[in-house]
Coordinates of C-alpha atoms in Angstrom, one line a residue:
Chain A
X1234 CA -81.4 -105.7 -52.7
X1235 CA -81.2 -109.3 -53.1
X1236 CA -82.6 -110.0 -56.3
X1237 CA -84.6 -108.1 -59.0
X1238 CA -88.5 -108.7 -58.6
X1239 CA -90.7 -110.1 -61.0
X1240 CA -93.2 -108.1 -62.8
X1241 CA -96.0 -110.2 -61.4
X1242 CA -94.3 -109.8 -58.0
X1243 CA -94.7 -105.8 -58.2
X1244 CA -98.0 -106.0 -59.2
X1245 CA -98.4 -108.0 -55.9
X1246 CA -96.8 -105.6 -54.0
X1247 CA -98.9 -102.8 -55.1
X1248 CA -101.9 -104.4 -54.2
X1249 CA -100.6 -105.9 -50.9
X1250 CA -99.2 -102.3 -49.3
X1251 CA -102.8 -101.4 -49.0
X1252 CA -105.4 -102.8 -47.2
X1253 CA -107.2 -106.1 -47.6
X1254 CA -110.5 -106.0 -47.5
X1255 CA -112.6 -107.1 -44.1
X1256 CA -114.4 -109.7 -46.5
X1257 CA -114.7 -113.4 -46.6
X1258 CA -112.7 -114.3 -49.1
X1259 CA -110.0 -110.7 -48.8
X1260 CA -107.4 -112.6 -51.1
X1261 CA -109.9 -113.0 -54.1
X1262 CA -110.3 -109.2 -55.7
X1263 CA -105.9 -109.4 -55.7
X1264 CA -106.2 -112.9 -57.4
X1265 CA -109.0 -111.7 -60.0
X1266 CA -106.8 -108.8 -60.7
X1267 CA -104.1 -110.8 -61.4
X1268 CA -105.4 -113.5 -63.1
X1269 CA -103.8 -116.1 -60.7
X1270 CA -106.0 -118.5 -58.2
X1271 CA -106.4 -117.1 -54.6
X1272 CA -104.2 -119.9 -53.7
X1273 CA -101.4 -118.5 -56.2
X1274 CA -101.6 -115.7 -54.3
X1275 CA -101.6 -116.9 -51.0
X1276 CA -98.4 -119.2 -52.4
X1277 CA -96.8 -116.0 -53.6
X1278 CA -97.5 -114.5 -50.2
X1279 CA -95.8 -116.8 -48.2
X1280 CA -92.5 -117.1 -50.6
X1281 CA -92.0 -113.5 -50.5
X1282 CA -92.1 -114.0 -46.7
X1283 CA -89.5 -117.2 -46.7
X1284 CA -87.4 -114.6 -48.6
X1285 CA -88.0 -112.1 -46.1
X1286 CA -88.9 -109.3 -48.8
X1287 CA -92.4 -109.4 -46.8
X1288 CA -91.4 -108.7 -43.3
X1289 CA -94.6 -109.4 -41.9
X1290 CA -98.2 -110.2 -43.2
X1291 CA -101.3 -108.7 -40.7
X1292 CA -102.8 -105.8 -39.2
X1293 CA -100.6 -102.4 -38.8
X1294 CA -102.0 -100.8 -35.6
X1295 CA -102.4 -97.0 -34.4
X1296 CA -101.0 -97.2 -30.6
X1297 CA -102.3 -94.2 -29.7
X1298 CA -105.9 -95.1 -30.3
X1299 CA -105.2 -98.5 -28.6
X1300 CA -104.2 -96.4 -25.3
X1301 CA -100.6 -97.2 -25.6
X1302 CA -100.0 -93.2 -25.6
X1303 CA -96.7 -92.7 -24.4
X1304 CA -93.5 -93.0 -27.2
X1305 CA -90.0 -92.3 -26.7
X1306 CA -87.5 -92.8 -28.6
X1307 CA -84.2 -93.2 -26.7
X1308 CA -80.2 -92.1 -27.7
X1309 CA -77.2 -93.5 -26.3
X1310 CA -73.6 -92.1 -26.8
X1311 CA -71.3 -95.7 -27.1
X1312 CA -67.6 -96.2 -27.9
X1313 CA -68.2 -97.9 -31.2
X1314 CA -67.1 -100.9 -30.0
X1315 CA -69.4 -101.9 -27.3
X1316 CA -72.5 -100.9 -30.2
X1317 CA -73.3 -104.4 -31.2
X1318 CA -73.7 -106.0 -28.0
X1319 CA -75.8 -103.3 -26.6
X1320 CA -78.0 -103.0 -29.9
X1321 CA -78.5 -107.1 -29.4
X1322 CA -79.2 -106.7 -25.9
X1323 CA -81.8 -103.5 -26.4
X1324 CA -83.6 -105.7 -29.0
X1325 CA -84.0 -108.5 -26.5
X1326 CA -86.7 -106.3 -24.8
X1327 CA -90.2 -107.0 -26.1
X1328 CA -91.0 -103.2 -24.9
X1329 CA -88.6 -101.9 -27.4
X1330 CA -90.0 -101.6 -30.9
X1331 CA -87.2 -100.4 -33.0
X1332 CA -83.6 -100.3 -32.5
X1333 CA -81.0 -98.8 -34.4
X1334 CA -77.2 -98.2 -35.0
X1335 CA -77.0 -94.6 -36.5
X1336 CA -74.0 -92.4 -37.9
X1337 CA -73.4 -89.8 -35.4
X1338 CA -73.9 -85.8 -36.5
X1339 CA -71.7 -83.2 -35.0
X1340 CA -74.3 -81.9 -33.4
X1341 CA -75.7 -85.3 -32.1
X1342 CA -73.2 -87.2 -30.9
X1343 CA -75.6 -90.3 -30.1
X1344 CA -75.5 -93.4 -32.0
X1345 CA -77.7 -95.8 -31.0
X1346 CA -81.3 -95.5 -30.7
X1347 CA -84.0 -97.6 -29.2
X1348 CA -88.3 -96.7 -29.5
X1349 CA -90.5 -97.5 -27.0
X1350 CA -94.2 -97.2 -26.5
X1351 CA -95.5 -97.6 -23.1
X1352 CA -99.0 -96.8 -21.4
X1353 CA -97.6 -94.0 -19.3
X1354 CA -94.2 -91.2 -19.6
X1355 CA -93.3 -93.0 -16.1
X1356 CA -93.1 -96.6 -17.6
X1357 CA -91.2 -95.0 -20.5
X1358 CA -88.9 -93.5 -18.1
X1359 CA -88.6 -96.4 -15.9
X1360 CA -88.0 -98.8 -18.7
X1361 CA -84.9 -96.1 -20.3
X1362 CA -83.7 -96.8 -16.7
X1363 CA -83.7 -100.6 -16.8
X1364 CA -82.5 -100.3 -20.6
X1365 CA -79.3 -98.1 -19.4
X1366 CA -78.5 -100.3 -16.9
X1367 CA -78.7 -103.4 -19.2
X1368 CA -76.0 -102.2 -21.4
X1369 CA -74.4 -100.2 -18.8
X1370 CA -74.7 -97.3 -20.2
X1371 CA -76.2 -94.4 -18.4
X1372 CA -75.4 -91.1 -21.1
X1373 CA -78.6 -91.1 -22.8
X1374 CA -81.3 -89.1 -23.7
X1375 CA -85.3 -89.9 -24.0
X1376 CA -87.1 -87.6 -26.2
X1377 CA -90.8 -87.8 -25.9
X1378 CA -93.3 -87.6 -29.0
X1379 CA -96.1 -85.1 -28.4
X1380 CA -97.7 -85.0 -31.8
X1381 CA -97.8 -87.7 -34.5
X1382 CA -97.8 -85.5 -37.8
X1383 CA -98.3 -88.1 -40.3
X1384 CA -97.8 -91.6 -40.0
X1385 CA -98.3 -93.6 -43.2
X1386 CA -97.4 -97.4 -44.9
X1387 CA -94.9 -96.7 -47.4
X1388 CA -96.3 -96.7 -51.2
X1389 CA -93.8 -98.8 -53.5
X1390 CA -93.8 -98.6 -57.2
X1391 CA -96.1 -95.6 -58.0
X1392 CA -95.7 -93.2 -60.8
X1393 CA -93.7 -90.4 -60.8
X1394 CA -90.3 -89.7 -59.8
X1395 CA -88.7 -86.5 -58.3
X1396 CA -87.9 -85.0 -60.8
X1397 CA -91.6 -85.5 -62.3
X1398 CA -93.2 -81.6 -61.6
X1399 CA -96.5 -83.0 -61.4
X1400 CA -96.1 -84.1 -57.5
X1401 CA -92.6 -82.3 -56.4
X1402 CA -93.4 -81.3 -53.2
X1403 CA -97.0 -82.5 -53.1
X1404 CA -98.4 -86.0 -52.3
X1405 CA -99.9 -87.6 -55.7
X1406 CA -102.6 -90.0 -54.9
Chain B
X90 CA -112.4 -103.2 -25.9
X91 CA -112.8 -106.6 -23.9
X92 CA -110.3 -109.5 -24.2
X93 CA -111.9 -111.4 -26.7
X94 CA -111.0 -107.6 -28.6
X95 CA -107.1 -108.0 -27.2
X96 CA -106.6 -111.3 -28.7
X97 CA -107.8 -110.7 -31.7
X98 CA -105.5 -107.5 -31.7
X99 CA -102.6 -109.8 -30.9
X100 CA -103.8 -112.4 -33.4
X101 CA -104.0 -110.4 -36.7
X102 CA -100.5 -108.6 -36.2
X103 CA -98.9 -111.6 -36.1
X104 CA -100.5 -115.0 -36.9
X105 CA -102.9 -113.6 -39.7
X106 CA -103.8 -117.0 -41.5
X107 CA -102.7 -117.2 -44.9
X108 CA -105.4 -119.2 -46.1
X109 CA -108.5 -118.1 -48.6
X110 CA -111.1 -117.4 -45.8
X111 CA -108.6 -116.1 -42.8
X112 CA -111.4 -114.6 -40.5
X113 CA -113.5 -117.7 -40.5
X114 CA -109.8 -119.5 -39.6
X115 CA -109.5 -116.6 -37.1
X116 CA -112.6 -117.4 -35.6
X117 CA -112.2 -121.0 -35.5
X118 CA -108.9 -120.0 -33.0
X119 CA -110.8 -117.6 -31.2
X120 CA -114.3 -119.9 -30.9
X121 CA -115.9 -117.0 -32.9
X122 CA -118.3 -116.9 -36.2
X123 CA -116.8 -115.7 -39.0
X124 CA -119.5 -112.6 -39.0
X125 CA -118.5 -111.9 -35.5
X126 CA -114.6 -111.9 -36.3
X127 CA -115.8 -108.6 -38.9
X128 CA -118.0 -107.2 -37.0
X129 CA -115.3 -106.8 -34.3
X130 CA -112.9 -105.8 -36.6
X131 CA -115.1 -103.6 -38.3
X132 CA -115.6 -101.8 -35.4
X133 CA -111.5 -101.8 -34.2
X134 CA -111.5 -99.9 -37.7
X135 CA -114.2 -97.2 -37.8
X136 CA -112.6 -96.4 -33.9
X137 CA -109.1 -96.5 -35.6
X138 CA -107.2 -98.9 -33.9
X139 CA -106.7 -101.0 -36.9
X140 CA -105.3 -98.9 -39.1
X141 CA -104.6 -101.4 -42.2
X142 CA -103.9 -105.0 -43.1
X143 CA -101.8 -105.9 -45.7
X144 CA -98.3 -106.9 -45.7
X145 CA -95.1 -104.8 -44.4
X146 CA -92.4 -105.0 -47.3
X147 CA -88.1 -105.3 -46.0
X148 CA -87.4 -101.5 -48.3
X149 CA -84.1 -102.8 -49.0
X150 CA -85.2 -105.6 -50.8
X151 CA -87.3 -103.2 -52.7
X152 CA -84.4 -101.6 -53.4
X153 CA -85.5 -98.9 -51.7
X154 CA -83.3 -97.1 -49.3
X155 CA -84.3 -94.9 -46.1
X156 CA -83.0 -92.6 -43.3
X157 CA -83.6 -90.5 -40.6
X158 CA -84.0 -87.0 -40.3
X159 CA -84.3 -84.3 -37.5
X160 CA -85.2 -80.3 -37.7
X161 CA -85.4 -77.3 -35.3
X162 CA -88.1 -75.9 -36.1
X163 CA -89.4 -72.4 -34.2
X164 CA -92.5 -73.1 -32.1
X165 CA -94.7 -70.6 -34.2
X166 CA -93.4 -72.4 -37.7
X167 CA -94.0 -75.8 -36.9
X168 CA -97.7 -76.0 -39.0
X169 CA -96.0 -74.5 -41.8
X170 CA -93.0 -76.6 -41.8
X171 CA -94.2 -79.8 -41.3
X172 CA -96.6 -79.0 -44.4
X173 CA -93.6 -78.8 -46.7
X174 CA -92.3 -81.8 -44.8
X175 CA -95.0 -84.2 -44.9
X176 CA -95.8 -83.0 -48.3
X177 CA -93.1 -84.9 -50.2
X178 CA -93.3 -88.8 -50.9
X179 CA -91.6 -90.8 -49.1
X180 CA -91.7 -89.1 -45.7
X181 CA -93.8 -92.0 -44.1
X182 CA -93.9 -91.1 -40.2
X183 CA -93.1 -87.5 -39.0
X184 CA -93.3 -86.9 -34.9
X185 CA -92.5 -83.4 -32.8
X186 CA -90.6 -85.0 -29.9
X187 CA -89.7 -82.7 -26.9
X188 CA -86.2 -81.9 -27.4
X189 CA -83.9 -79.3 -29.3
X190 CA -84.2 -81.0 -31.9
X191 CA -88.1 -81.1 -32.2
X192 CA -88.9 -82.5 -35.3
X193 CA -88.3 -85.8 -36.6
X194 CA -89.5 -87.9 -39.3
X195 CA -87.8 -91.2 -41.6
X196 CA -87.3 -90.4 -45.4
X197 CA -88.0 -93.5 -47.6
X198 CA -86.9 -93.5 -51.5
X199 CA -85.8 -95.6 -54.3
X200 CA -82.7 -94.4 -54.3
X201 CA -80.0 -92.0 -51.9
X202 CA -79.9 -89.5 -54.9
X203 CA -83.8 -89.4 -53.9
X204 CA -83.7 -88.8 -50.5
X205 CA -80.5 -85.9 -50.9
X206 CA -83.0 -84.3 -53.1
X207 CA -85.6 -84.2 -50.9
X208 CA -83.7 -82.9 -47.6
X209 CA -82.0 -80.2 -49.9
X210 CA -85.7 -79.4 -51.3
X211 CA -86.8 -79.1 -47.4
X212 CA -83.9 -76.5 -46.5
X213 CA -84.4 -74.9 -49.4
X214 CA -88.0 -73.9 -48.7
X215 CA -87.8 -73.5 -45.1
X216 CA -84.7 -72.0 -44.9
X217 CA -83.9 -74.5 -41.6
X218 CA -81.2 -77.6 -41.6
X219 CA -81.7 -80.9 -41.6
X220 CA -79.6 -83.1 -39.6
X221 CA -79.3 -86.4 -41.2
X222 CA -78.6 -89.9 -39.2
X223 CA -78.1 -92.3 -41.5
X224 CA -78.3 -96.3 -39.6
X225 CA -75.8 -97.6 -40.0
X226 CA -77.0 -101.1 -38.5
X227 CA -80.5 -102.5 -38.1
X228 CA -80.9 -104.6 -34.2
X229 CA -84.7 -104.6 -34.0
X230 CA -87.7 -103.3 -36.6
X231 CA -91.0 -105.4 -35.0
X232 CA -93.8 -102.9 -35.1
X233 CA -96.5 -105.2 -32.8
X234 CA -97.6 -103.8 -29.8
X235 CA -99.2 -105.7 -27.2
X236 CA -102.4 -105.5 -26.3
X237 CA -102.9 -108.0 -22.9
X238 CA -103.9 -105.8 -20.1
X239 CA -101.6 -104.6 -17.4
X240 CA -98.7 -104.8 -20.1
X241 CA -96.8 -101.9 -21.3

């Protein structure tokens, strides 16, 4: 954490994990609520994006419903050495979504990890292809997703904690 | 969907204007009306395609703190299991992926001693293990796909 947020700039974030309203003015209810101008909030907005604590400001998509069906998630096994110039050079790929250095687990010896949504399994499987040979690595796996069982925006700064009863194990809304 | 759909698609992930009235400044890119920029995405919502817009936060500078997780989970178990899963805060995106290890979802909390609570709470109630895998380095997190035609 880089530095400690304001309590104006948690109210902000609160209101900006949801979803803006398909409006004219979408930025007003969030500046009435705040008692700040729209433009304060827009301001806000785009500092907390020159900070890079807002990654990105737009529409989240559902892939699946925008015929982009196929998702794999792919696992290389790397001497530890050679992980940052393949992880760079998975990245370069506009097809790859995520990429990722991860401890390995005894019982998954794989550690680095690349998603990629494609319009068919064959792209998927001819892209993990063209990504192996890229980083010249060809012991890897590609585990297909055949069911999305939740897929959600992360809620910041709610109530409760673990150790609150009221939602253990249960989603509080 | 028709193109004029696509590149709205590819607009609003990326280049949404910050500016009081962003869908009249969407449809001044796009040679569109203002009411035609929300019908259209009006209609990419009800068909759920869009499925929010708001801003994507970096966790870590939350001070939040996340990981991934994987289960094997028996064929006729997997309804009940991924109800005690997807139950608990935090678990944002949970997929059964064709492999041994068939379940996998990412753990978000505002702190480790959070997310060690929750994995021990999910072995404790299903009675199956959760192998952790921690990153250890972030290369690439850009969730936009792209919708042009013809491209994957």
């Amino acid at each position: 954490m880089s530095r400690p947020l304001t309590p104006l700039e948690i109210e902000l974030v609160r209101m900006l994990q949801g979803d803006i309203p398909l409006v004219s003015r979408p930025f007003l209810p969030v500046a009435q609520k705040l008692g700040i101008s729209e433009k304060e909030v827009l301001g806000h907005i785009q500092r907390l994006q020159r900070e890079g604590i807002i990654r990105r400001f737009g529409a989240a998509l559902r892939h699946r419903e925008a015929g982009i069906t196929a998702n794999a998630m792919i696992v290389w096994q790397l001497p530890r050495e050679k992980l940052a110039a393949a992880g760079e050079k998975l990245a370069s790929f506009p097809e790859v979504t995520h990429c990722y250095q991860r401890r390995p687990h005894p019982q998954w010896p794989y550690n680095l990890y690349a998603v990629v949504h494609c319009r068919t399994r064959e792209a998927c499987r001819t892209l993990a292809a063209r990504l192996a040979a890229a980083i010249g690595c060809n012991n890897y796996r590609l585990l297909f997703s055949t069911d999305e069982l939740k897929k959600e925006s992360m809620r910041y700064f709610i109530q409760g904690t673990f150790e609150d009863e009221s939602w253990q194990g249960g989603e509080k809304r | 969907m028709d193109s004029l759909d696509r590149r709205l698609l590819n607009m609003i992930q990326e280049d949404f204007p910050l500016t009081e009235e962003p869908y009249a400044e969407i449809g001044r890119r796009l040679g569109l009306t203002e009411k035609e920029v929300l019908e259209r995405l009006t209609r990419l919502k009800k068909r759920g395609i869009i499925r929010r817009i708001g801003a994507v936060f970096d966790l870590r500078q939350l001070g939040y703190t996340s990981t991934l997780c994987a289960m094997q989970v028996p064929a006729e178990r997997l309804n009940e299991v991924a109800a005690v899963v997807n139950g608990f805060l935090g678990v944002t995106h949970n997929y059964l992926r064709e492999d041994t290890y068939n379940m996998w979802f990412t753990l978000i909390g505002p702190s480790r001693k959070y997310l060690e609570e929750v994995m021990a709470s999910i072995e404790a109630r299903t009675g199956l293990a959760v192998m952790e895998l921690p990153a250890e380095k972030s290369y690439k997190i850009r969730v936009k796909f792209n919708m042009d035609e013809g491209s994957s």
